[in-house]
Short mmCIF file of C-alpha atoms and ligand atoms in Angstrom, two decimals:
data_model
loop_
_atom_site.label_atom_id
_atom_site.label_comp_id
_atom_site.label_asym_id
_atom_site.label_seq_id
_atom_site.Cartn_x
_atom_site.Cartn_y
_atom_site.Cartn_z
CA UNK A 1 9.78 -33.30 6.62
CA UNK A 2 9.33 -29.66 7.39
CA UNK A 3 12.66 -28.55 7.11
CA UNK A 4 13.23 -26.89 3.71
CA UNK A 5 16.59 -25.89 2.15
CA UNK A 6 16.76 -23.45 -0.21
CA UNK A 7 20.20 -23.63 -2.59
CA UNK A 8 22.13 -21.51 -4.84
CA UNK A 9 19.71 -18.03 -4.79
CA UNK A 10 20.79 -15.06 -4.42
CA UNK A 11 19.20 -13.00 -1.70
CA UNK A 12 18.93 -9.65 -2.08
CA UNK A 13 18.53 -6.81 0.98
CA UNK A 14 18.62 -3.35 1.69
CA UNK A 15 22.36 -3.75 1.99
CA UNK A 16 23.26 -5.71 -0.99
CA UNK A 17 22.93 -9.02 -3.25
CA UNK A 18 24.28 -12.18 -2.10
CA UNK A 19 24.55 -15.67 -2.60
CA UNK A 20 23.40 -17.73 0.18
CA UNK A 21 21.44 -20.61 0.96
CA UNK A 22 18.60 -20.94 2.99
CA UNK A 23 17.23 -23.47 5.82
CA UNK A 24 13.52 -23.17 6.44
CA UNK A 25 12.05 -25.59 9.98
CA UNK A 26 8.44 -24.97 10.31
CA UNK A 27 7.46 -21.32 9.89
CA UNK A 28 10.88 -19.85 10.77
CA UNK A 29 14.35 -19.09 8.66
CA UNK A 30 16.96 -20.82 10.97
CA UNK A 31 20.05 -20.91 9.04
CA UNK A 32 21.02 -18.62 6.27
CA UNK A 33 24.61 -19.02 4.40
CA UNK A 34 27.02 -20.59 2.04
CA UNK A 35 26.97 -24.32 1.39
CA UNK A 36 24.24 -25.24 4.08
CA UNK A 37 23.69 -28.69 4.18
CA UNK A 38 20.75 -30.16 6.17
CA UNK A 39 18.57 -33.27 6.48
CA UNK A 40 15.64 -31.05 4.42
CA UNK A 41 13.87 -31.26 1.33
CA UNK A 42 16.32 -29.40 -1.12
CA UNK A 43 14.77 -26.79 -3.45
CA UNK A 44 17.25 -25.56 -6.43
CA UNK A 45 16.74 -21.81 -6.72
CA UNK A 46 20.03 -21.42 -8.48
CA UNK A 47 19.82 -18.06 -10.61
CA UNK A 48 17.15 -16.76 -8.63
CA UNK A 49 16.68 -13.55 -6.84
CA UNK A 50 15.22 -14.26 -3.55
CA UNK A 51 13.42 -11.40 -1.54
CA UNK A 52 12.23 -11.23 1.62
CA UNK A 53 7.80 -11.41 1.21
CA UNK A 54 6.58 -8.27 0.24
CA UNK A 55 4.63 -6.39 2.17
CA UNK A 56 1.93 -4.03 1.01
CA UNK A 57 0.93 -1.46 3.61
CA UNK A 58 -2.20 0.03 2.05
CA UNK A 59 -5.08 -2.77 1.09
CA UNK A 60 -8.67 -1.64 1.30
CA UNK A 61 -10.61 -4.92 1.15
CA UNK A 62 -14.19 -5.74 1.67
CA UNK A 63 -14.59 -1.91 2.01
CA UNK A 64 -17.79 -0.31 2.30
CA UNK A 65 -17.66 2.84 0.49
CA UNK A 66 -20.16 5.00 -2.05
CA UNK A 67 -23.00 2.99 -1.80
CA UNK A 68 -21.24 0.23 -2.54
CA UNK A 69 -18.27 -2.88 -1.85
CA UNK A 70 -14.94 -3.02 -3.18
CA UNK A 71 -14.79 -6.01 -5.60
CA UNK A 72 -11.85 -7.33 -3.91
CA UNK A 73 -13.04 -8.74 -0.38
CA UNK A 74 -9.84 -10.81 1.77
CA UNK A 75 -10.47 -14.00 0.04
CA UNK A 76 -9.64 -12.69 -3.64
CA UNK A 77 -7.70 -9.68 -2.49
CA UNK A 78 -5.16 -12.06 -0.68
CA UNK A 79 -4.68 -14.26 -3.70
CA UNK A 80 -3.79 -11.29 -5.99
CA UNK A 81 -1.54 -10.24 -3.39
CA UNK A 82 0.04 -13.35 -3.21
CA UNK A 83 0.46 -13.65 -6.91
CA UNK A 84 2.21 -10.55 -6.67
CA UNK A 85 4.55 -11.92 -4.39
CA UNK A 86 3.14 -9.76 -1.24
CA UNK A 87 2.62 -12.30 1.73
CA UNK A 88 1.59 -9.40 4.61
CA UNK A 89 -0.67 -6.91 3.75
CA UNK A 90 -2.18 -4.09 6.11
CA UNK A 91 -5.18 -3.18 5.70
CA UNK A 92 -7.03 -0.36 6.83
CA UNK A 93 -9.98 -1.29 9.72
CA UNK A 94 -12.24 1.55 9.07
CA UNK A 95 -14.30 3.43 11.75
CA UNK A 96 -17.68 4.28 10.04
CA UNK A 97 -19.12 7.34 12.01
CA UNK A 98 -21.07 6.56 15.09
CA UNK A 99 -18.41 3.48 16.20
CA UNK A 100 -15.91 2.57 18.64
CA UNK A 101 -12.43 1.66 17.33
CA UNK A 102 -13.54 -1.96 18.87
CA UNK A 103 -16.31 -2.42 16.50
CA UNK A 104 -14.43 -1.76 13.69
CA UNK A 105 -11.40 -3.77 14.72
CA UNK A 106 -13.72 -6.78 14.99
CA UNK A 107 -15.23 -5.88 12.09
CA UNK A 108 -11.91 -6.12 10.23
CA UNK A 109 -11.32 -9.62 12.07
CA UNK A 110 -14.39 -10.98 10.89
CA UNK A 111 -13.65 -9.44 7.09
CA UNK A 112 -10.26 -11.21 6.89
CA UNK A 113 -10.44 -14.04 9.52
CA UNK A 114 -10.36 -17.71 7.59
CA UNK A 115 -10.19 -16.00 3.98
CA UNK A 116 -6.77 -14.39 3.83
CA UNK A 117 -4.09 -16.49 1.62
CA UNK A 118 -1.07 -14.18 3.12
CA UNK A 119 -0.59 -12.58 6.42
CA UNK A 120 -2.51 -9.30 7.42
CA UNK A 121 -2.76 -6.84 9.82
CA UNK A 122 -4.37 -3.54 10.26
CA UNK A 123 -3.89 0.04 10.61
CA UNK A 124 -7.07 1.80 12.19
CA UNK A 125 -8.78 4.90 9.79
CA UNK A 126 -10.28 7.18 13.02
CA UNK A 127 -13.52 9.12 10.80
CA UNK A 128 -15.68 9.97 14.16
CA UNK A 129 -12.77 11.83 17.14
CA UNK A 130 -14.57 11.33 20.79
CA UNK A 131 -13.59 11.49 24.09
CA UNK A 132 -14.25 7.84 24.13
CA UNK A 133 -12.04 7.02 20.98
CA UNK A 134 -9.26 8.42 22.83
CA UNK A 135 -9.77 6.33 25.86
CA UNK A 136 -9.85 3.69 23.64
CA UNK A 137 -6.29 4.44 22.28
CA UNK A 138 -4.24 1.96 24.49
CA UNK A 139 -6.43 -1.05 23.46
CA UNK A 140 -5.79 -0.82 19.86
CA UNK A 141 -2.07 -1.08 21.15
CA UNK A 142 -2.10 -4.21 23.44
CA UNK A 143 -3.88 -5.87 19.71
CA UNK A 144 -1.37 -4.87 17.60
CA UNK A 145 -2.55 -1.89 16.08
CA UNK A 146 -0.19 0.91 15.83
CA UNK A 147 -0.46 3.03 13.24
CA UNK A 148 -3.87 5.23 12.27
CA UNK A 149 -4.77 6.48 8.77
CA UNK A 150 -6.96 9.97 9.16
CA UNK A 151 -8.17 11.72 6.25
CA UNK A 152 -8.70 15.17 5.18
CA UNK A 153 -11.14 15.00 2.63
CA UNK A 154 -14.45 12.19 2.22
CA UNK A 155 -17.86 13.13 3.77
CA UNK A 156 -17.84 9.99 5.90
CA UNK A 157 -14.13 10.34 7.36
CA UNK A 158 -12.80 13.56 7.17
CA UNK A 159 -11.29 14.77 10.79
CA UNK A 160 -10.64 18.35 11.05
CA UNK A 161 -6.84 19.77 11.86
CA UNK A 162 -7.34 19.74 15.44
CA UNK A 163 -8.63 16.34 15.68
CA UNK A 164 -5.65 15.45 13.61
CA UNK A 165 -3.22 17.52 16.41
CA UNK A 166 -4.98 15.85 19.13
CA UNK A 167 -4.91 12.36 17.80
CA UNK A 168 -1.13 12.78 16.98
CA UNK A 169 -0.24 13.88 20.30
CA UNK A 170 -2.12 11.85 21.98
CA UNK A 171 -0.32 8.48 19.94
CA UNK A 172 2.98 10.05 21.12
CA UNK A 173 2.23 8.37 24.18
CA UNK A 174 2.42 5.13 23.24
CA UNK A 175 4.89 5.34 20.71
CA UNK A 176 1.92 5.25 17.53
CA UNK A 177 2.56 6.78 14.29
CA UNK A 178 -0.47 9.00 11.61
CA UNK A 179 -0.92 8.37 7.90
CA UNK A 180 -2.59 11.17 6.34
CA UNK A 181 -4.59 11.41 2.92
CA UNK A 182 -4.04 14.87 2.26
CA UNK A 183 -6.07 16.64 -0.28
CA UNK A 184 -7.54 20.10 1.08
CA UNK A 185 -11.39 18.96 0.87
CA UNK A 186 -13.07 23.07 0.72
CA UNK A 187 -11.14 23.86 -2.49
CA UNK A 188 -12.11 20.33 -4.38
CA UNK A 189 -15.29 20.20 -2.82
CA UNK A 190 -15.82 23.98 -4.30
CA UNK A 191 -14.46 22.80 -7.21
CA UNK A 192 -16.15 19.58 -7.91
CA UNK A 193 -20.02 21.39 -7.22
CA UNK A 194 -18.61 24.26 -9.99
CA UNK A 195 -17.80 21.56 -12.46
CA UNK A 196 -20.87 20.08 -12.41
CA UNK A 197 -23.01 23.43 -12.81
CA UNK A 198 -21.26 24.18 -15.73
CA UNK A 199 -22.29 20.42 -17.24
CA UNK A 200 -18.53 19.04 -16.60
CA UNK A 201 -19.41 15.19 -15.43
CA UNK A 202 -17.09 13.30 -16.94
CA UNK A 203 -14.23 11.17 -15.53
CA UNK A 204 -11.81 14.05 -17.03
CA UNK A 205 -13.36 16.34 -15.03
CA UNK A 206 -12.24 13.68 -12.08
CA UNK A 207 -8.14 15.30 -12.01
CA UNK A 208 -8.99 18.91 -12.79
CA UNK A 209 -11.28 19.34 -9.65
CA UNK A 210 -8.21 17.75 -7.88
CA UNK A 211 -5.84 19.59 -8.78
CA UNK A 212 -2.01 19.22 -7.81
CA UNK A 213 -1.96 22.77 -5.58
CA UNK A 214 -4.84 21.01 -3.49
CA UNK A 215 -2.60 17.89 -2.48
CA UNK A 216 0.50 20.13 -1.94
CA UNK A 217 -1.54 22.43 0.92
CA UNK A 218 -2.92 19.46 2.63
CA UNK A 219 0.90 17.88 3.02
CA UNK A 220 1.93 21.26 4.26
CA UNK A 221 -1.03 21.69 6.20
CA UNK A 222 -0.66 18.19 7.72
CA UNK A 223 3.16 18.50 8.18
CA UNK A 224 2.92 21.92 10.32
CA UNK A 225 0.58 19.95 12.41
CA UNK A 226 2.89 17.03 12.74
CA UNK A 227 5.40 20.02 13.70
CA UNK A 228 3.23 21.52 16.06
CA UNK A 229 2.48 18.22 18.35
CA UNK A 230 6.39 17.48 17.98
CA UNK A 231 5.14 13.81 16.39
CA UNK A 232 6.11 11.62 13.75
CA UNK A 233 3.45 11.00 10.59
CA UNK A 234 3.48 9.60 7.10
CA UNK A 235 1.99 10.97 3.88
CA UNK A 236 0.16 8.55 2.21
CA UNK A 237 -0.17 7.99 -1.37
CA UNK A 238 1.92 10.59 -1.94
CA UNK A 239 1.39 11.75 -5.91
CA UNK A 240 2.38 15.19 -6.97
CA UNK A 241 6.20 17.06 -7.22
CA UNK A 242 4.64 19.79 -4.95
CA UNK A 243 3.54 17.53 -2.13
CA UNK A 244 6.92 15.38 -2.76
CA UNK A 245 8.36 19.22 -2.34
CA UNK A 246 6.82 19.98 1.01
CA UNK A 247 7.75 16.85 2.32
CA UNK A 248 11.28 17.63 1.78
CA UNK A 249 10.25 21.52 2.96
CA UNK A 250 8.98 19.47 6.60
CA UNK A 251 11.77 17.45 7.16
CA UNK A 252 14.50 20.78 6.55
CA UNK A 253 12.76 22.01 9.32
CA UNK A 254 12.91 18.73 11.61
CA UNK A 255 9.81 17.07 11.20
CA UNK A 256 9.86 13.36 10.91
CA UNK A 257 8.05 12.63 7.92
CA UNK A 258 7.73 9.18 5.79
CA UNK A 259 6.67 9.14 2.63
CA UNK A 260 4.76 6.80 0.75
CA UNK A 261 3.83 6.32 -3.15
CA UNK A 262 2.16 3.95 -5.27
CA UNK A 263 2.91 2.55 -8.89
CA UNK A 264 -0.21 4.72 -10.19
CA UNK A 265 1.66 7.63 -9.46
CA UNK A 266 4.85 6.46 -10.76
CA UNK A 267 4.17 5.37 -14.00
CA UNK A 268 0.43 6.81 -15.43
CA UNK A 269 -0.77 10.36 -16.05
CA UNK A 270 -4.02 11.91 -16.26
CA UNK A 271 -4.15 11.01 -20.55
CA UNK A 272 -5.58 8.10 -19.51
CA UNK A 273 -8.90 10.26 -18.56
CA UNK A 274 -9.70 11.48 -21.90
CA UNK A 275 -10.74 7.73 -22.95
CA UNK A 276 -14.36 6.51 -23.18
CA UNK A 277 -16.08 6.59 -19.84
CA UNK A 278 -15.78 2.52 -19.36
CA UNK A 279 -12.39 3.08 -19.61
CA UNK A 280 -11.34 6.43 -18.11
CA UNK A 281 -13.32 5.56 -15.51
CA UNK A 282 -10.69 2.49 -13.95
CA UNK A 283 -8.63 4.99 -13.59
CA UNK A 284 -10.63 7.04 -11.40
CA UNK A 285 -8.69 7.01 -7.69
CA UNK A 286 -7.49 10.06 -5.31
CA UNK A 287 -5.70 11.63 -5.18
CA UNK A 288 -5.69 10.91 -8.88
CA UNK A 289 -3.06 10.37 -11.71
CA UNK A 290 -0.81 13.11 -12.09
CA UNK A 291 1.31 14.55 -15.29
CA UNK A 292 4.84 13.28 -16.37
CA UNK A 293 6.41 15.73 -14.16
CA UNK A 294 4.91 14.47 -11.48
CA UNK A 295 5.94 10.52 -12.19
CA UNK A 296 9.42 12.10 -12.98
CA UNK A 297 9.79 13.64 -9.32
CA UNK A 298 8.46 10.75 -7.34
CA UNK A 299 10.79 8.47 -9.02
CA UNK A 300 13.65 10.86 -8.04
CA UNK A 301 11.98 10.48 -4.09
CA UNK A 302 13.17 6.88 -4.51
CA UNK A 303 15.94 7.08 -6.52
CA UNK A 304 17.45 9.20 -3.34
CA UNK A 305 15.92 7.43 -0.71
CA UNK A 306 13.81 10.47 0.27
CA UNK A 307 10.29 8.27 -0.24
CA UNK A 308 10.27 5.04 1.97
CA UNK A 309 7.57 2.89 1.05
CA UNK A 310 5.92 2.17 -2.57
CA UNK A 311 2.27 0.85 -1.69
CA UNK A 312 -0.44 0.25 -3.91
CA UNK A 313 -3.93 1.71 -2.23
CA UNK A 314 -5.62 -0.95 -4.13
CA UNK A 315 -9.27 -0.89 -3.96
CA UNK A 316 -11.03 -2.30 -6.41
CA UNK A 317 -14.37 -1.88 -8.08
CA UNK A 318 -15.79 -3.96 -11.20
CA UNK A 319 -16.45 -1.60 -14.54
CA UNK A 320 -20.50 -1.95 -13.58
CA UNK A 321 -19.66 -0.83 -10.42
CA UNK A 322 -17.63 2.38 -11.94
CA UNK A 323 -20.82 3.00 -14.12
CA UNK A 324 -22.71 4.36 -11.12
CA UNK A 325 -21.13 7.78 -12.15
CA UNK A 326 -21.65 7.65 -15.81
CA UNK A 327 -23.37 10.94 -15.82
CA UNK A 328 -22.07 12.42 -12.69
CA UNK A 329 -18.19 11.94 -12.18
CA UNK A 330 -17.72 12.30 -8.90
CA UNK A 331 -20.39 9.61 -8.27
CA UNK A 332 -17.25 7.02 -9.50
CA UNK A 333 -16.40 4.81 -6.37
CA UNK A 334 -12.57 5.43 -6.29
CA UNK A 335 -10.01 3.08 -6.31
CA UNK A 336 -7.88 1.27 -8.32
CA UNK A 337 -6.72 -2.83 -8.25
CA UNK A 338 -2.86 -2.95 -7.51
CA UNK A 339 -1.39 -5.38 -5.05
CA UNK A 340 -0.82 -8.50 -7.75
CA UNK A 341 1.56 -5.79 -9.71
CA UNK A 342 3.19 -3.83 -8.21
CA UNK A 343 6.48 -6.12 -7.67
CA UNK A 344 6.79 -6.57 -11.50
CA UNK A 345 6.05 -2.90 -12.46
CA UNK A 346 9.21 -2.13 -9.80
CA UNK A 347 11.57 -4.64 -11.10
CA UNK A 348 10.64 -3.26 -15.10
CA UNK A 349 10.08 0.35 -14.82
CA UNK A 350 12.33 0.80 -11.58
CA UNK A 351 15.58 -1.33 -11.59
CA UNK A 352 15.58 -2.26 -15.43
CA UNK A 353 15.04 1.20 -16.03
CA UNK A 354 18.17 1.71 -13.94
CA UNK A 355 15.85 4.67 -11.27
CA UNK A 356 16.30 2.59 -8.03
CA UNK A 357 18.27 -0.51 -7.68
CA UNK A 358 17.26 -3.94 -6.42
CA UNK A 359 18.43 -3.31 -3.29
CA UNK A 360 16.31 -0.09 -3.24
CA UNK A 361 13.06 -2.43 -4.55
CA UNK A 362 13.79 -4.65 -1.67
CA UNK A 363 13.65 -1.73 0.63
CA UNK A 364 10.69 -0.16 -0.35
CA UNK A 365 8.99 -3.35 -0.59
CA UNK A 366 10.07 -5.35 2.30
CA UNK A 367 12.48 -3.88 4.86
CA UNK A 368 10.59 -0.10 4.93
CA UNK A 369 7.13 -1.25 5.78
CA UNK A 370 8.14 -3.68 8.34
CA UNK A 371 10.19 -1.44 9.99
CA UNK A 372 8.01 1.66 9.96
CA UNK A 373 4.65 -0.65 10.52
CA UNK A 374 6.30 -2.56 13.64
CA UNK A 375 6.75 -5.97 11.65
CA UNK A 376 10.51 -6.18 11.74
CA UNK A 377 12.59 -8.51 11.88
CA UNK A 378 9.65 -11.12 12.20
CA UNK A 379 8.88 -9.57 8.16
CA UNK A 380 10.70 -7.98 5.93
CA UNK A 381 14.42 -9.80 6.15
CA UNK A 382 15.74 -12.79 5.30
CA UNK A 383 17.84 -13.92 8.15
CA UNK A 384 17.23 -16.77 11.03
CA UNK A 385 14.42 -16.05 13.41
CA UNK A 386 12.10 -14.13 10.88
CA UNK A 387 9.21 -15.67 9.39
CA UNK A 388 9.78 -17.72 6.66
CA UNK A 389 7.98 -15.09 4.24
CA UNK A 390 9.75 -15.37 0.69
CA UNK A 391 9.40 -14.40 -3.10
CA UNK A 392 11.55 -16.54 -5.34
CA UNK A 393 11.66 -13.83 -8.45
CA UNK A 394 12.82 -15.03 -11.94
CA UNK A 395 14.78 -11.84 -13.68
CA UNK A 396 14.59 -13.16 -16.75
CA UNK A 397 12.21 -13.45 -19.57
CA UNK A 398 9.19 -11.12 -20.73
CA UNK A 399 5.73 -11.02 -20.01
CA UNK A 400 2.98 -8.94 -20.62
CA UNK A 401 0.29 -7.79 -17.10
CA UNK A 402 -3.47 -8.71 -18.40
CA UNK A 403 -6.08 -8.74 -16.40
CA UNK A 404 -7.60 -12.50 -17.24
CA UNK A 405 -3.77 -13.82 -15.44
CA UNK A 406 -4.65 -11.38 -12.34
CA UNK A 407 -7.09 -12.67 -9.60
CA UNK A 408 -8.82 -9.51 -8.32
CA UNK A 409 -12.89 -9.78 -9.00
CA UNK A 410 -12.85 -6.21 -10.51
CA UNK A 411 -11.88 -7.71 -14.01
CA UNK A 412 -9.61 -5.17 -15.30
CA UNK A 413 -5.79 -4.20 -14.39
CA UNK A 414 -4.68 -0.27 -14.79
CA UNK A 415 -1.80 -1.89 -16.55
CA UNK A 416 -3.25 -4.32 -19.28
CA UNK A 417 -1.01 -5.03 -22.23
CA UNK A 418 1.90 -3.45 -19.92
CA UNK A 419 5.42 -5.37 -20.62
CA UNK A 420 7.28 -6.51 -17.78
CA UNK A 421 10.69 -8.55 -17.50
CA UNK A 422 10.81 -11.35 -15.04
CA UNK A 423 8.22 -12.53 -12.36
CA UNK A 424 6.94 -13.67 -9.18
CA UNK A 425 8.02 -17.65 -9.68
CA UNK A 426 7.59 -18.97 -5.90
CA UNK A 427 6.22 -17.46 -2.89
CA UNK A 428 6.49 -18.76 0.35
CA UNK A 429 4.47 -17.74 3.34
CA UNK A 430 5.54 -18.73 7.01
CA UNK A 431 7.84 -22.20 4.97
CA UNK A 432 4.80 -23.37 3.20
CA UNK A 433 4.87 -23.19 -0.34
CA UNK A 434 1.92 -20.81 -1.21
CA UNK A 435 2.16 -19.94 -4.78
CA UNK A 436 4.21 -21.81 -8.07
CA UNK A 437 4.33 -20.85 -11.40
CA UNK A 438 1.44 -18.79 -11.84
CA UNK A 439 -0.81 -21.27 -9.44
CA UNK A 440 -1.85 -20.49 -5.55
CA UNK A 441 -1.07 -24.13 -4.37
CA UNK A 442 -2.50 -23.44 -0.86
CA UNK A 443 -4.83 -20.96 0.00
CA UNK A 444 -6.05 -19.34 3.20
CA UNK A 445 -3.22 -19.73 4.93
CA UNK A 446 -2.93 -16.10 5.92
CA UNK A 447 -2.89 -15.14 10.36
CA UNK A 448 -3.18 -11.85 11.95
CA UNK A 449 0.14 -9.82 12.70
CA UNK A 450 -0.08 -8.11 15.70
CA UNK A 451 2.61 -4.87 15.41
CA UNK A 452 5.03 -3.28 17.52
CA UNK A 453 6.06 -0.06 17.51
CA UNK A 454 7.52 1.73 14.29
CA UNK A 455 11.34 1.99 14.07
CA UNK A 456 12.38 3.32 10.69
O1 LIG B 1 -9.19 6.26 -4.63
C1 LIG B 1 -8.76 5.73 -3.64
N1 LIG B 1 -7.49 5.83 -3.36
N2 LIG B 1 -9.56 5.04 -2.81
C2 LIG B 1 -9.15 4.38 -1.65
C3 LIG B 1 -9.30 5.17 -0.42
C4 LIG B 1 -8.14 6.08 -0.18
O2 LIG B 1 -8.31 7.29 -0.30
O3 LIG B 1 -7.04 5.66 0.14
ZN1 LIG B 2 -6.39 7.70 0.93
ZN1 LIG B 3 -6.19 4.11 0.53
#
């Protein structure tokens, strides 16, 4: 039988909480209301929240990057996302210098093809802005690829402002949308080569050649050039009050800005860098971890709706890994693991805690990034005709995140020992039964989403 009914949850959206049942044929929702009844295998969900899958916009799997891999390739990445109750994430395909954006689309195929235990698709990161690349614009549309990540800092992808202007208006065309990392690359670049002359090469030194100023000028500086080529864009990974600040500065003045953050930014702080180097050194991202202030503001983004999508920019690396910059900081592959928790750290440290409310959680999570990453209504919303994607989430109870329950290969969760309330119980993907009770029941399951345009 594939039908599957789904009684007595209670389904929560953007909009509100509900009680409703659900009817599941194949990979589709087809009914969604009060006392369905149905020829279907019947699933009791009573006293259950039910969410729409979550969907994590900002993977970096089987990423090559400083000399090395990210731990997490699509096989184990997709099972921690799964576990954490994400069934579509989008990764980024990454143009390594020298390449078309057709070699590194199929190289992002091949990556994720036959491996991935949830649904994926991918944004494209443009490092190398030709003639050609742009020619090559309309082809990423027609498979499904419509938003591009650029970056304003890295040796190997940094694109100057006027590639940046050009790209942007260049997407306008066809209706694509620009991510930025901003972090102004002279000043920490300048800052990082002073550090180290005066002997500073520890991860500590990691946040104070990054400092918050240096994030803040890059928003602005990426916002006046979203301004300038009249074009919609979204800061990524967004992490300090000043660049929260300037985002609200852009969008007084009419730009149309999205904002994302990640849990990193919501809930550590830069303390965390003055442990031993084994340690300290997990904790080495970038932008990295802020100061309470800076938690305290991006929580207020959600609170009033003025951030639109929490992500988690995991990308993973093993402690040995990590160790390739015990005597020279900024030798420290970045990255941090993420996707398994960041639907638990919401629910605790976000609706418990009484800063955003479920609905909001459900917004940020699902609804947002299908909308502004041209998934929606196929993800993101429970209602018949969408996929089948859902998270069956237990509010009750207490738990405790440690890194032996989590299955990314890097070994070690930024949030070990952290105490959460409730959990991921059920997940669904496409009306197969993907994960129960802390077990994936069926694996590689997981087919490319091709994307429409962004409507948020
Ligand atoms: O440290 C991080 N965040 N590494 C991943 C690449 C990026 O900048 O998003
Ligand atoms: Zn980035
Ligand atoms: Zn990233």
């Amino acid at each position: 039988m594939s039908k599957i009914l789904l009684k007595g949850g209670s389904i929560v959206s953007p909009r509100g909480v509900k009680r409703a049942d659900i009817l599941i044929n194949g990979e589709k929702i087809v009914a969604v209301g009060r006392n369905l009844s149905a020829e279907a295998q019947t699933v009791d969900v009573g006293g259950k929240l039910i969410f729409p899958g979550f969907i994590d916009a900002h993977t970096h799997f089987d990423l090559e990057v400083s000399d090395t891999v990210t731990a997490d390739d699509f096989d184990s990445g997709t099972k921690s996302a799964i576990a954490g109750g994400v069934t579509t994430v989008v990764d980024f395909a990454t143009q390594n210098k020298g390449e078309t954006l057709s070699d590194a689309l199929n190289n992002w195929h091949i990556k994720a093809f036959g491996k991935s235990s949830c649904d994926y698709a991918f944004h494209m990161a443009i490092s190398d802005w030709r003639e050609d690349i742009k020619n090559e614009l309309p082809a990423m549309f027609e498979q499904g690829v419509t938003s591009f990540k650029v970056y304003m800092i890295y040796d190997a992808m940094e694109l100057n402002d006027r590639a940046i202007y050009e790209l942007m208006k260049e997407l306008k065309k066809y209706g694509g949308i620009v991510g930025c990392h901003c972090e102004n690359s002279g000043i920490i670049g300048k800052l990082r080569e002073e550090a180290l002359a005066r002997g500073e090469t520890q991860p500590k030194h990691h946040p104070l050649t990054r400092p918050d100023f240096t994030e803040a000028e890059a928003v602005n500086r990426f916002l006046a050039i979203a301004k300038a080529a009249d074009a919609p864009c979204i800061v990524v990974h967004l992490s300090t009050r000043l660049g929260y600040q300037e985002v609200l500065h852009a969008r007084d003045e009419g730009v149309e800005v999205y904002a994302e953050t990640c849990p990193q930014y919501l809930l550590l702080d830069d303390s965390v860098y003055d442990a031993p180097f084994d340690t300290a050194s997990e904790y080495v991202c970038s932008p990295p971890l802020r100061k309470r202030e800076d938690n305290k503001a991006l929580w207020d983004a959600l609170k009033t709706n003025n951030a639109d999508t929490v992500s988690t920019d995991h990308c993973s690396f093993t402690v040995e890994q990590k160790r390739a910059g015990e005597s020279d900081f900024t030798k420290i592959p970045n990255g941090m693991p993420g996707v398994e928790t960041r639907a638990i750290l919401l629910y605790t440290y976000g609706v418990k805690k009484h800063r955003i409310s479920l609905q909001q959680m459900c917004a940020y999570l699902s609804e947002n990034p299908a909308r502004l990453y041209g998934m929606y209504p196929k993800k993101g919303v429970i209602k018949a005709g969408s996929d089948a994607d859902l998270v069956i989430f237990e509010p009750r109870g207490h738990g405790k995140i440690t890194a032996d329950r989590c299955h990314s290969r890097c070994g070690y969760t930024p949030f070990e020992g952290v105490k959460t309330v409730g959990g991921v119980e059920q997940v669904y993907l496409r009306g197969k039964l993907v994960y129960r009770g802390g077990e994936i029941v069926l694996e590689h399951s997981g087919k490319y989403v091709t994307r429409d345009h962004f409507d948020l």
